[in-house]
mmCIF file of C-alpha atoms and ligand atoms in Angstrom:
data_model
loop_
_atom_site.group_PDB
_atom_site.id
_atom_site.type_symbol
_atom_site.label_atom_id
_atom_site.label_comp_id
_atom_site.label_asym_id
_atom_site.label_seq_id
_atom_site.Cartn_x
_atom_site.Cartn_y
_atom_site.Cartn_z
ATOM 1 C CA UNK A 1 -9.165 21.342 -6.732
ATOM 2 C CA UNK A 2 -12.624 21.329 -8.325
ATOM 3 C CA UNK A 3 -15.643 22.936 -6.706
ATOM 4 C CA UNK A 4 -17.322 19.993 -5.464
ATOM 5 C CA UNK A 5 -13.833 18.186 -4.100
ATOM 6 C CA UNK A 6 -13.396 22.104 -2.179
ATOM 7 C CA UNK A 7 -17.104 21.238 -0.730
ATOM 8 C CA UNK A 8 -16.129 18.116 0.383
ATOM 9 C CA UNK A 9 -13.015 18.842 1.643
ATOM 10 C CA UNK A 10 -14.278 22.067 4.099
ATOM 11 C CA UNK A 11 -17.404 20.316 5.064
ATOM 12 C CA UNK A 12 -17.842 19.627 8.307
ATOM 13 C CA UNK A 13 -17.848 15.521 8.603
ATOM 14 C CA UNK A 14 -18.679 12.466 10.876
ATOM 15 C CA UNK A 15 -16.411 9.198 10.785
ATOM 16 C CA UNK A 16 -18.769 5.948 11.546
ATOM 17 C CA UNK A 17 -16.002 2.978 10.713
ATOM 18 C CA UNK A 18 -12.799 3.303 11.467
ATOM 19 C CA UNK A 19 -10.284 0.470 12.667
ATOM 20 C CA UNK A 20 -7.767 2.546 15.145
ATOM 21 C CA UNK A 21 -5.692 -0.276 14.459
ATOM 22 C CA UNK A 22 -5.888 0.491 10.505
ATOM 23 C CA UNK A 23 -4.518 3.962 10.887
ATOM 24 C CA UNK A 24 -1.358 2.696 11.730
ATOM 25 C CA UNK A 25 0.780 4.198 8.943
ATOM 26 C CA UNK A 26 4.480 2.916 7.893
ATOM 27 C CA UNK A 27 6.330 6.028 9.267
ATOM 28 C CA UNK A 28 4.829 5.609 12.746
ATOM 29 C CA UNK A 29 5.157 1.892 12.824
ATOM 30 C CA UNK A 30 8.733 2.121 12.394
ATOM 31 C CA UNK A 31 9.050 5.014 14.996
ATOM 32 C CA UNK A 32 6.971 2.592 17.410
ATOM 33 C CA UNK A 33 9.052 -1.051 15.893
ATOM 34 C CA UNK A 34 12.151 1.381 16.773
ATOM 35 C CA UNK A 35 10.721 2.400 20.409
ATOM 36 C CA UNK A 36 10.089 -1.009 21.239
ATOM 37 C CA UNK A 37 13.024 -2.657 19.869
ATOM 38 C CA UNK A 38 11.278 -4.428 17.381
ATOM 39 C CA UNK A 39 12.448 -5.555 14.356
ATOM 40 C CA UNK A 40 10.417 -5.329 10.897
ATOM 41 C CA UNK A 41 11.005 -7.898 8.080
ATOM 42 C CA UNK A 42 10.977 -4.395 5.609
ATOM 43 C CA UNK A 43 13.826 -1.670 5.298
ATOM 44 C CA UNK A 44 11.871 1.339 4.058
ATOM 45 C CA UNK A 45 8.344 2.564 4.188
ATOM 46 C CA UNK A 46 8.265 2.455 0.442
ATOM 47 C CA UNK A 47 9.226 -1.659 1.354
ATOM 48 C CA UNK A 48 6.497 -1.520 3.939
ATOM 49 C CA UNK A 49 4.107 -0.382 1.251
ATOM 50 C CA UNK A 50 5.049 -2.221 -1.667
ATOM 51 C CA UNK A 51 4.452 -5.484 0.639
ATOM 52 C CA UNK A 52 0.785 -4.550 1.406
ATOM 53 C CA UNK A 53 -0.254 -6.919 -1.764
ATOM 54 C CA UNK A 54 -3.663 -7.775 -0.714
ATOM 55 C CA UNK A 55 -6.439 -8.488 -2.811
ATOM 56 C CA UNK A 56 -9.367 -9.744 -0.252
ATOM 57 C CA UNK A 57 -10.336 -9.858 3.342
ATOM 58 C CA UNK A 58 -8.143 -12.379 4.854
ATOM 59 C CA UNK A 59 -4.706 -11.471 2.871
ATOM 60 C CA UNK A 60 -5.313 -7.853 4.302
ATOM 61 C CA UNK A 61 -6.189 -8.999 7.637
ATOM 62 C CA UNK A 62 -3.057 -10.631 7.835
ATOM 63 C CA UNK A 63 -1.023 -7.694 7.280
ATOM 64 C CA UNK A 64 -3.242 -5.783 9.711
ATOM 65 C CA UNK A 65 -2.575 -7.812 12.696
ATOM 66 C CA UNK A 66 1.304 -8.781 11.768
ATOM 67 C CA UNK A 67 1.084 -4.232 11.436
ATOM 68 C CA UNK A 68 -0.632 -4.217 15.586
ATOM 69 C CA UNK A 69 2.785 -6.072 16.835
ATOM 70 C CA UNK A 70 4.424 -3.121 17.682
ATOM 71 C CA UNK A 71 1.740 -1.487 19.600
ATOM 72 C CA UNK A 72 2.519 -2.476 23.120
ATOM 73 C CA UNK A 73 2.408 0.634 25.504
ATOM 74 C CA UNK A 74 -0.203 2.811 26.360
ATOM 75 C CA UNK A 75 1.573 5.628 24.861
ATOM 76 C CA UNK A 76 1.960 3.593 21.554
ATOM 77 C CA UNK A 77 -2.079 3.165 21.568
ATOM 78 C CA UNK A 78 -1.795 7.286 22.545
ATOM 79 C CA UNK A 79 0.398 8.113 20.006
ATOM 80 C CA UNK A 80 -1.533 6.218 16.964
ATOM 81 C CA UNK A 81 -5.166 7.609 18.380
ATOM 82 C CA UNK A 82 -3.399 11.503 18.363
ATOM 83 C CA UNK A 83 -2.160 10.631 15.025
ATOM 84 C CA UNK A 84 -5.314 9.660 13.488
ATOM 85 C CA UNK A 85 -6.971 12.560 15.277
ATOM 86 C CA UNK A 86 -4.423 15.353 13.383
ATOM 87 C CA UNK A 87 -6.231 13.729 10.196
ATOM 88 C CA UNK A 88 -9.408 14.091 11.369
ATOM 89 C CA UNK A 89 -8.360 17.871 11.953
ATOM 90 C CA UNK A 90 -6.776 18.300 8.654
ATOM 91 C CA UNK A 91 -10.025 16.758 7.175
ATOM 92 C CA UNK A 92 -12.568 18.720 8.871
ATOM 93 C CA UNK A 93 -13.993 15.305 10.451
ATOM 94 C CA UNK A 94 -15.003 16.721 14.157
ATOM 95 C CA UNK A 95 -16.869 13.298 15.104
ATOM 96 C CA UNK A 96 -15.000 10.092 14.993
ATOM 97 C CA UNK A 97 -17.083 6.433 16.490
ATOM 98 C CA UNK A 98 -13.483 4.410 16.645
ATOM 99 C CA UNK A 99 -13.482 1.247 16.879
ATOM 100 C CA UNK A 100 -10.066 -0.859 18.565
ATOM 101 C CA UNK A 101 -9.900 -4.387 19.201
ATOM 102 C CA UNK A 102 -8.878 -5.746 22.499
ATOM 103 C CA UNK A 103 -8.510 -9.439 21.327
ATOM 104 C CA UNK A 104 -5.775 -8.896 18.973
ATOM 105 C CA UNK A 105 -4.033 -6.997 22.415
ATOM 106 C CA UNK A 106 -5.082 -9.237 24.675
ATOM 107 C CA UNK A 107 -3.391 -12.408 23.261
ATOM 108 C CA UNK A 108 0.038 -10.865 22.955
ATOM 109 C CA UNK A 109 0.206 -10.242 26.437
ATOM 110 C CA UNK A 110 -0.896 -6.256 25.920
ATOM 111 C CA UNK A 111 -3.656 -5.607 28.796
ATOM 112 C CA UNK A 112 -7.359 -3.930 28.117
ATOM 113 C CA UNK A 113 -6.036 -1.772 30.635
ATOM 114 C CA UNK A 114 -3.139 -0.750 28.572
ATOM 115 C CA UNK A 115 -4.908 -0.266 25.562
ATOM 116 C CA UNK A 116 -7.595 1.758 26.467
ATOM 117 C CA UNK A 117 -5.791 4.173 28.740
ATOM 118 C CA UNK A 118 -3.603 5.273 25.970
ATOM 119 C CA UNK A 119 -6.948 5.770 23.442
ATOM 120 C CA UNK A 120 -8.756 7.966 25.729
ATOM 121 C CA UNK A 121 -5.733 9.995 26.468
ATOM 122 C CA UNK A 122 -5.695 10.779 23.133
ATOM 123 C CA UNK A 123 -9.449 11.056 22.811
ATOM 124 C CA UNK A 124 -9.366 13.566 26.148
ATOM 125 C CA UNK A 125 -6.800 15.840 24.398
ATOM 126 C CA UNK A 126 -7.999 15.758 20.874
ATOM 127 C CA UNK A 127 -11.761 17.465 22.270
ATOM 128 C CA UNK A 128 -9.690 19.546 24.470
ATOM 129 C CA UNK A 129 -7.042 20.307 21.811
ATOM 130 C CA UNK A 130 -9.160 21.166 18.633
ATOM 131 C CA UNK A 131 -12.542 19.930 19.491
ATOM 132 C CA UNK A 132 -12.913 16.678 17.279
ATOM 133 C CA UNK A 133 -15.049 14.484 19.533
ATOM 134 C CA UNK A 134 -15.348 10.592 19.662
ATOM 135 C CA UNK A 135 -16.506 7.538 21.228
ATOM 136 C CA UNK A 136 -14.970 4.065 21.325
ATOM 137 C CA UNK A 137 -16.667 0.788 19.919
ATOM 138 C CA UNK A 138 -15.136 -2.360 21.098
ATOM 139 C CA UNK A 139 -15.305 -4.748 18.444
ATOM 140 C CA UNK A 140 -15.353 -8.631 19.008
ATOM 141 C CA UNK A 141 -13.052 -10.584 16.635
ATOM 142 C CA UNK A 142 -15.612 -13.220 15.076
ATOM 143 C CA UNK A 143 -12.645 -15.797 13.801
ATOM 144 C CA UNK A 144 -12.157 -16.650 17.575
ATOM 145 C CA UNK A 145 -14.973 -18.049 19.742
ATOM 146 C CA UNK A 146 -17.449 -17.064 21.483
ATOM 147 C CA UNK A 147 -15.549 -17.799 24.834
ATOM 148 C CA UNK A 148 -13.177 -15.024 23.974
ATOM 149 C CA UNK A 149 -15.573 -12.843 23.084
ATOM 150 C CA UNK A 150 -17.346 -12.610 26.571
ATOM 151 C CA UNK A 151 -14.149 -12.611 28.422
ATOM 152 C CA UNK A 152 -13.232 -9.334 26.073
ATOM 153 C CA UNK A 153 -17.372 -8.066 27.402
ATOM 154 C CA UNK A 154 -16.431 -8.993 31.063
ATOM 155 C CA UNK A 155 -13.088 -7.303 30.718
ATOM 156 C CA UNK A 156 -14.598 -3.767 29.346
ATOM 157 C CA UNK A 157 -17.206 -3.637 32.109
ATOM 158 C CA UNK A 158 -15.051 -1.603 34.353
ATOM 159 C CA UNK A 159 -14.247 0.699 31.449
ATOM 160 C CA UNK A 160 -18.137 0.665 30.344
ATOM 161 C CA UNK A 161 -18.076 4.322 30.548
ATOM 162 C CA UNK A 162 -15.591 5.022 28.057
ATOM 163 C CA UNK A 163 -17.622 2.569 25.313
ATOM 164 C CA UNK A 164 -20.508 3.247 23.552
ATOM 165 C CA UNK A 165 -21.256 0.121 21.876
ATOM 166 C CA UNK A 166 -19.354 -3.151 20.975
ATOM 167 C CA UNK A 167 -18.707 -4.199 16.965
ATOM 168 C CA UNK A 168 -17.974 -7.729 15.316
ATOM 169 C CA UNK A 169 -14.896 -7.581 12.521
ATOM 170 C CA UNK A 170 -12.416 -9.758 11.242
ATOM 171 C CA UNK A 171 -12.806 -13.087 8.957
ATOM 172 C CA UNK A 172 -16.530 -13.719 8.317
ATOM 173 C CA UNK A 173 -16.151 -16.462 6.249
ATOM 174 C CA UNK A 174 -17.905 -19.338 8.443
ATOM 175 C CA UNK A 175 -18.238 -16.699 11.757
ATOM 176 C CA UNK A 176 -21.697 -15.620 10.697
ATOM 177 C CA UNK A 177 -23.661 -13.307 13.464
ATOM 178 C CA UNK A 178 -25.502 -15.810 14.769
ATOM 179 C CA UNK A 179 -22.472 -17.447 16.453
ATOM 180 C CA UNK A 180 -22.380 -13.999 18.749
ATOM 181 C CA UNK A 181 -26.066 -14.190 19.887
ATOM 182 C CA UNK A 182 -25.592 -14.898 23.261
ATOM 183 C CA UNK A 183 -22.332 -12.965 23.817
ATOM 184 C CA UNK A 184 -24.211 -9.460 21.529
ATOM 185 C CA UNK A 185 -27.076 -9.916 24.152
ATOM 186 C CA UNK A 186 -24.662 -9.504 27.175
ATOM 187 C CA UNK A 187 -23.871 -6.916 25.984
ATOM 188 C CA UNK A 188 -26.975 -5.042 25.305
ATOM 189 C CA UNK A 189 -27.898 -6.081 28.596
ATOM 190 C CA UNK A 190 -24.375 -3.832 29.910
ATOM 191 C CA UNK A 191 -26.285 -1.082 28.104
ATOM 192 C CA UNK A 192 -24.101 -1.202 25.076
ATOM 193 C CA UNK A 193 -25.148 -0.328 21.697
ATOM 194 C CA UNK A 194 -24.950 -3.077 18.659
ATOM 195 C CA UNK A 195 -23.383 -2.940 15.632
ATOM 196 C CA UNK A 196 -21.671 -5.603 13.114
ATOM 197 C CA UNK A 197 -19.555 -6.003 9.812
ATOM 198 C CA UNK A 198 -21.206 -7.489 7.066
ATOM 199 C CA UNK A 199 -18.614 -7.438 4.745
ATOM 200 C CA UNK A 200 -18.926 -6.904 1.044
ATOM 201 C CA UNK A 201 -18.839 -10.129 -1.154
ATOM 202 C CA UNK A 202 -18.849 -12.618 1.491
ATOM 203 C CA UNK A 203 -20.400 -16.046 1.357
ATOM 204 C CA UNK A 204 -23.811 -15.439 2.532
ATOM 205 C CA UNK A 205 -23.691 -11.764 2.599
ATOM 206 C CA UNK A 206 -27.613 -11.985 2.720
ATOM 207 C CA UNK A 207 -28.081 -14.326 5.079
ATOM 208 C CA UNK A 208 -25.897 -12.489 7.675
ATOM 209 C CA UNK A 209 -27.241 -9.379 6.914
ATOM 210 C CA UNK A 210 -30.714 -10.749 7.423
ATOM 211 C CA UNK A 211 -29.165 -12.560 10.796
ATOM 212 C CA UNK A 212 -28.463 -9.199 12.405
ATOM 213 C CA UNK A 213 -32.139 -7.632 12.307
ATOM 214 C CA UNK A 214 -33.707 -10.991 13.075
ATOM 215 C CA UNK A 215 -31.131 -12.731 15.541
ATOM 216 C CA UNK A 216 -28.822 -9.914 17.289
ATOM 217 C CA UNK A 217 -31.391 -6.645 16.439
ATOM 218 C CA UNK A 218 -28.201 -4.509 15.681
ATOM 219 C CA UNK A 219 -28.616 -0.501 15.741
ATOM 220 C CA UNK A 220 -26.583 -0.356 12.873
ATOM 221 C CA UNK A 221 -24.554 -2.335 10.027
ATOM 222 C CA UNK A 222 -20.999 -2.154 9.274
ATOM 223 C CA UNK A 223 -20.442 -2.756 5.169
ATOM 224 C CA UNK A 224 -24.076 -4.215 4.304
ATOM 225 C CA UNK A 225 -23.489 -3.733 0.411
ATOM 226 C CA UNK A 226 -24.895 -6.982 -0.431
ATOM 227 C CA UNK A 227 -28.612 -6.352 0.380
ATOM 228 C CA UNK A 228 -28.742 -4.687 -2.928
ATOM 229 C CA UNK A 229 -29.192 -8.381 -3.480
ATOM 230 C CA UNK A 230 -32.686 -9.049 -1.974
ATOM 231 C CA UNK A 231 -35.557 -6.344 -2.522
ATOM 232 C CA UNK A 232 -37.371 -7.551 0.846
ATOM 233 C CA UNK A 233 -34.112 -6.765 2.823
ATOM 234 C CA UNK A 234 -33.533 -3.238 1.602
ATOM 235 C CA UNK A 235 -37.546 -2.682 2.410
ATOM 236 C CA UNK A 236 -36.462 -3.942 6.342
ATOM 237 C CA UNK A 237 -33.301 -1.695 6.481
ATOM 238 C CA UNK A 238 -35.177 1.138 5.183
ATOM 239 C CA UNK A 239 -38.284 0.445 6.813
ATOM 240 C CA UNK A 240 -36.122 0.553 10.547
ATOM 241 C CA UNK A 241 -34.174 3.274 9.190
ATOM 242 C CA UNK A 242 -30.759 1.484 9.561
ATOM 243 C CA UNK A 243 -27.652 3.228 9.152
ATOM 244 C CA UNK A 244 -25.377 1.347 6.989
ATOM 245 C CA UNK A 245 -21.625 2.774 6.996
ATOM 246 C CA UNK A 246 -19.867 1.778 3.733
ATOM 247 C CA UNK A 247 -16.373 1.956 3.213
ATOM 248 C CA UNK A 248 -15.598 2.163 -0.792
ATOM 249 C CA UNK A 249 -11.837 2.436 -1.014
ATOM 250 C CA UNK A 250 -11.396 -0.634 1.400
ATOM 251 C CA UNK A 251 -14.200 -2.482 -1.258
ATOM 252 C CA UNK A 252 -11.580 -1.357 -3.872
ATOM 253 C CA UNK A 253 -8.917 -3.545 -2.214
ATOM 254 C CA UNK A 254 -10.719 -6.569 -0.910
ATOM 255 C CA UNK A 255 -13.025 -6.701 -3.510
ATOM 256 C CA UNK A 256 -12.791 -5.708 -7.725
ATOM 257 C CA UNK A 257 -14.705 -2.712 -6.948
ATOM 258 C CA UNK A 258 -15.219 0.368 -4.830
ATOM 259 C CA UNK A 259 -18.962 -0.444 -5.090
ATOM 260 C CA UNK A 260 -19.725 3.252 -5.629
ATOM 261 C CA UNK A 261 -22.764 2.724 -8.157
ATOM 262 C CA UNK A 262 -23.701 0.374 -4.980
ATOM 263 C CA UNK A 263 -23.883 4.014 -2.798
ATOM 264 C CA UNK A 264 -26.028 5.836 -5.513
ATOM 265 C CA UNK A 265 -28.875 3.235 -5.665
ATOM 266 C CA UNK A 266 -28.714 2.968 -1.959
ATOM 267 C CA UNK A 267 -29.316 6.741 -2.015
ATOM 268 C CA UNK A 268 -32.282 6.178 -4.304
ATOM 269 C CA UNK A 269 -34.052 3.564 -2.480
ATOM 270 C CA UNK A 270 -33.884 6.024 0.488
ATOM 271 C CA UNK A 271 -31.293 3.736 2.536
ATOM 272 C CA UNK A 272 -29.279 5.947 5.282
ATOM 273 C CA UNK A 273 -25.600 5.253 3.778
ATOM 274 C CA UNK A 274 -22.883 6.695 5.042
ATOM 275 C CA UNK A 275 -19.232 6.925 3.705
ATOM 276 C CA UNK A 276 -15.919 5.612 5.728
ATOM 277 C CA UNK A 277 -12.583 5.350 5.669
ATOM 278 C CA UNK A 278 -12.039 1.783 7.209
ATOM 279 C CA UNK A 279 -8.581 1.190 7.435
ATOM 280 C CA UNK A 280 -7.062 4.620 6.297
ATOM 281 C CA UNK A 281 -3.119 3.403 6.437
ATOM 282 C CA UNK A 282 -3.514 0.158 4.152
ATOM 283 C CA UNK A 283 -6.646 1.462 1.604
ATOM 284 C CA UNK A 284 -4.988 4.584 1.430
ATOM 285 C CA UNK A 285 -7.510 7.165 1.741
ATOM 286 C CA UNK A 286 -9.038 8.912 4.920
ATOM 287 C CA UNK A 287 -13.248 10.714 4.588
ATOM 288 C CA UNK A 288 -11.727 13.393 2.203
ATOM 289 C CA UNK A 289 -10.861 11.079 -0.436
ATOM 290 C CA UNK A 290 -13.602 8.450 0.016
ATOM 291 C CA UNK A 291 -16.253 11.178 -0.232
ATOM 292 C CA UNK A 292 -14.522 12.811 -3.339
ATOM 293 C CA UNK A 293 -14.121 9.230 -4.955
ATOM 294 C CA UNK A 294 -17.971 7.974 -4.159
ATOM 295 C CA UNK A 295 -19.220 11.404 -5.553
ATOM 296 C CA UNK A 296 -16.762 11.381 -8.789
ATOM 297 C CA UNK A 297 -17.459 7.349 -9.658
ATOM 298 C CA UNK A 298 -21.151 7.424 -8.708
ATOM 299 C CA UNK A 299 -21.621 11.451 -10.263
ATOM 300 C CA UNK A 300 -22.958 12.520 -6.688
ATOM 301 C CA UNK A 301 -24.634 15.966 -6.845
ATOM 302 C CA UNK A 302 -24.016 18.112 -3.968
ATOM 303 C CA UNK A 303 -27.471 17.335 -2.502
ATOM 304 C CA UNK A 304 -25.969 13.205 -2.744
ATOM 305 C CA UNK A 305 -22.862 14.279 -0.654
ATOM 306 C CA UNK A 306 -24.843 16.163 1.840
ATOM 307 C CA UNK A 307 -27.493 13.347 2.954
ATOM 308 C CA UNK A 308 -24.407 11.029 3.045
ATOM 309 C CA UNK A 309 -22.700 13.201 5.809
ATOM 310 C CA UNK A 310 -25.801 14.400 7.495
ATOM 311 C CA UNK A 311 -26.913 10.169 7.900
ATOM 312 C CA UNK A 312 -23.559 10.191 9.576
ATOM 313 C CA UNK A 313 -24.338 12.898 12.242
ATOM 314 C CA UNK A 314 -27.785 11.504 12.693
ATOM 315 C CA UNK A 315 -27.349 7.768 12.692
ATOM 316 C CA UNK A 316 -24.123 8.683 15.191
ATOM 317 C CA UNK A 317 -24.694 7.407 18.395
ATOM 318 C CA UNK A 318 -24.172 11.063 19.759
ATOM 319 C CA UNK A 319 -26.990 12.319 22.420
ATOM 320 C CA UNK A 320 -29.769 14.277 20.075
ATOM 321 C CA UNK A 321 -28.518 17.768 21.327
ATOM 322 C CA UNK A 322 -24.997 16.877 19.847
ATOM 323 C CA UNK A 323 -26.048 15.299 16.950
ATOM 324 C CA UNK A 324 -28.997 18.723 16.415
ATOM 325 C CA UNK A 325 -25.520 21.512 17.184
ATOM 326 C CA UNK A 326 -23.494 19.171 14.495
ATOM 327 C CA UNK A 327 -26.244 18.619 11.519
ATOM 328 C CA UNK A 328 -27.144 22.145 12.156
ATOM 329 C CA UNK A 329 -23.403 23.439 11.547
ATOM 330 C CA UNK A 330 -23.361 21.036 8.664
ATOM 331 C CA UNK A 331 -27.099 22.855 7.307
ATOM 332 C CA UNK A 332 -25.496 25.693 7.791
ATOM 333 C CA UNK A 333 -22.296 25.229 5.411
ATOM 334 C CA UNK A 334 -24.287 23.256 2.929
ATOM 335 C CA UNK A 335 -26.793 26.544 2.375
ATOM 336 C CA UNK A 336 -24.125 28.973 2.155
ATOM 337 C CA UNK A 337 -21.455 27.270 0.164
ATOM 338 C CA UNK A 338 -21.636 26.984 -3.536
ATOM 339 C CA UNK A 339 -20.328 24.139 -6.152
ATOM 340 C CA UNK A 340 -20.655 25.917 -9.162
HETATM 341 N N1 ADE B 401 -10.780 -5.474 10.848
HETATM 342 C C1 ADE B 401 -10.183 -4.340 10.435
HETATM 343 N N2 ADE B 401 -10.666 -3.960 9.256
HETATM 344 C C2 ADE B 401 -11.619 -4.859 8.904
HETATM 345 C C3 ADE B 401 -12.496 -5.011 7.812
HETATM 346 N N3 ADE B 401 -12.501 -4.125 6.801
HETATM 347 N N4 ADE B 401 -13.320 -6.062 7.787
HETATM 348 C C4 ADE B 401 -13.305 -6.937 8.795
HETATM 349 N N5 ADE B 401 -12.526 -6.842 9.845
HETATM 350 C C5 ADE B 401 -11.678 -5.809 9.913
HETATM 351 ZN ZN1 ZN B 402 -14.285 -2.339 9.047
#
């Protein structure tokens, strides 16, 4: 392992975008298919993998939510949250934002109840356990309507203490913000924060991008690539300091390319990037290797790396004393570990 990959790999790291339901790997969804007497169309995990042909955003959302059908208890959901918080051990990530997604639950009979118990269990034990800390975001799916999205609001309310801010995900291809207005204002209203995917390469990328500042007034962006596209939008994002969290192994998959170059000028314009893992279990790779692949594509210097963790712990929606003890622990490696 090179210098640089060792600097990544010990640093001390925040996780901004992260699908729970993406860290579902093949060996524990055949543990939980087998618990639940489920039965998968594949044999082997090698089967399992080999079938996970997707080349854009709606042939790998498919396989993602055929993947959530064998999470039905709230030890399943405990189980998959304590798996993806081992990684986050093994990885030195000790803050994780997760986001689930109640909807996809919700309409195979699986309660919110159900769900979220079994998350926070795992949450609860992984700060106790080896002090990786975390907060849920509940994220909306914007390829159902609007309807469904405030009966998902009105159904977290009793939970509200658990959530710190609600997301938008799935198929954006006709479901552009703007179709959430009412439902994203609820929910600000509940005290939530904002955030939504603008995926990379969509239809009007631009537009929607613009739609979130203008229409919803997000606190953050989920993908956001595109605005590379239009010089007036990067002055806005960088001008309100937005914290875009880009994922570039999922862009490898659902796009042609990782869009690392993307990060770099990002970096140069003075945008607050951060990198991601997405969906860890289908774009194989959790923060170690995204990091290591962004600075080896883009030819990060260490100084690159470092601003893209510490716009992680400071565009976290951690109180400012957590996110001050975490950048200063991150400071603190960064000045006394060398990469060459
Ligand atoms: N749901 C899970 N992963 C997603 C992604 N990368 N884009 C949109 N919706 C998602
Ligand atoms: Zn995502």
């Amino acid at each position: 392992m090179s210098k640089m990959d060792q600097y990544i790999s010990q640093m001390p790291k925040a996780e901004l975008h992260v699908h729970i339901e993406g860290t579902l790997e093949p060996e524990l969804k055949f543990q939980l298919a087998e618990r639940n007497n489920i039965k998968l169309p594949y044999h082997t995990v090698e089967e399992m993998r080999a079938a996970y042909g997707f080349d854009d955003l709606p042939s790998f959302l498919k396989v993602y939510y055929e993947g959530m059908s064998v999470l039905l208890t709230q030890t399943d959901f405990y189980d998959l949250t304590l798996a993806y918080f081992k990684k986050c051990v093994e990885q030195n990530v000790i803050y994780a934002e997760l986001f689930f997604d109640p909807q996809a639950h919700m309409v195979r009979g699986v309660s919110f109840d159900t769900v979220i118990q079994g998350i926070r269990r795992a949450q609860l034990e992984a700060e106790e356990r080896w002090d990786v800390k975390s907060q849920l975001i509940m994220c909306f799916l914007r390829d159902m309507d609007a309807a469904s999205a405030q009966d998902a609001l009105e159904a977290s309310i009793p939970y509200k203490d658990w959530i710190v801010g609600v997301g938008l995900d799935s198929d954006e291809a006709g479901n552009p913000p703007i179709k959430f207005k009412e439902v994203f204002r609820n929910a600000r209203n509940e005290g939530y924060k904002l955030t939504m995917h603008c995926d990379v390469d969509q239809m009007s990328s631009v537009d929607h991008i613009w739609q979130t500042l203008n229409e919803i007034g997000v606190d953050r962006i989920d993908h956001g690539v595109n605005s590379l596209e239009d010089e007036a939008l990067c002055r806005e994002l960088v001008k309100r300091k937005m914290v875009l969290t880009v994922c570039p192994i999922s862009n490898g998959y659902v796009t042609q390319s990782r869009k690392t170059a993307e990060v770099k000028k990002m970096l140069e314009k003075g945008m607050r990037v951060t990198i991601n893992s997405d969906d860890p279990a289908y774009f194989p790779g959790y923060m170690n290797e995204n990091l290591i692949a962004t600075q080896r594509d883009a030819g990060l210097t260490k100084q690159d790396v470092t601003t893209l963790v510490k716009n992680a712990f400071s565009g976290s929606w951690l109180s400012d004393t957590e996110k001050q003890i975490m950048l200063s622990q991150l400071h603190t490696y960064s000045e006394t570990t060398q990469v060459s």
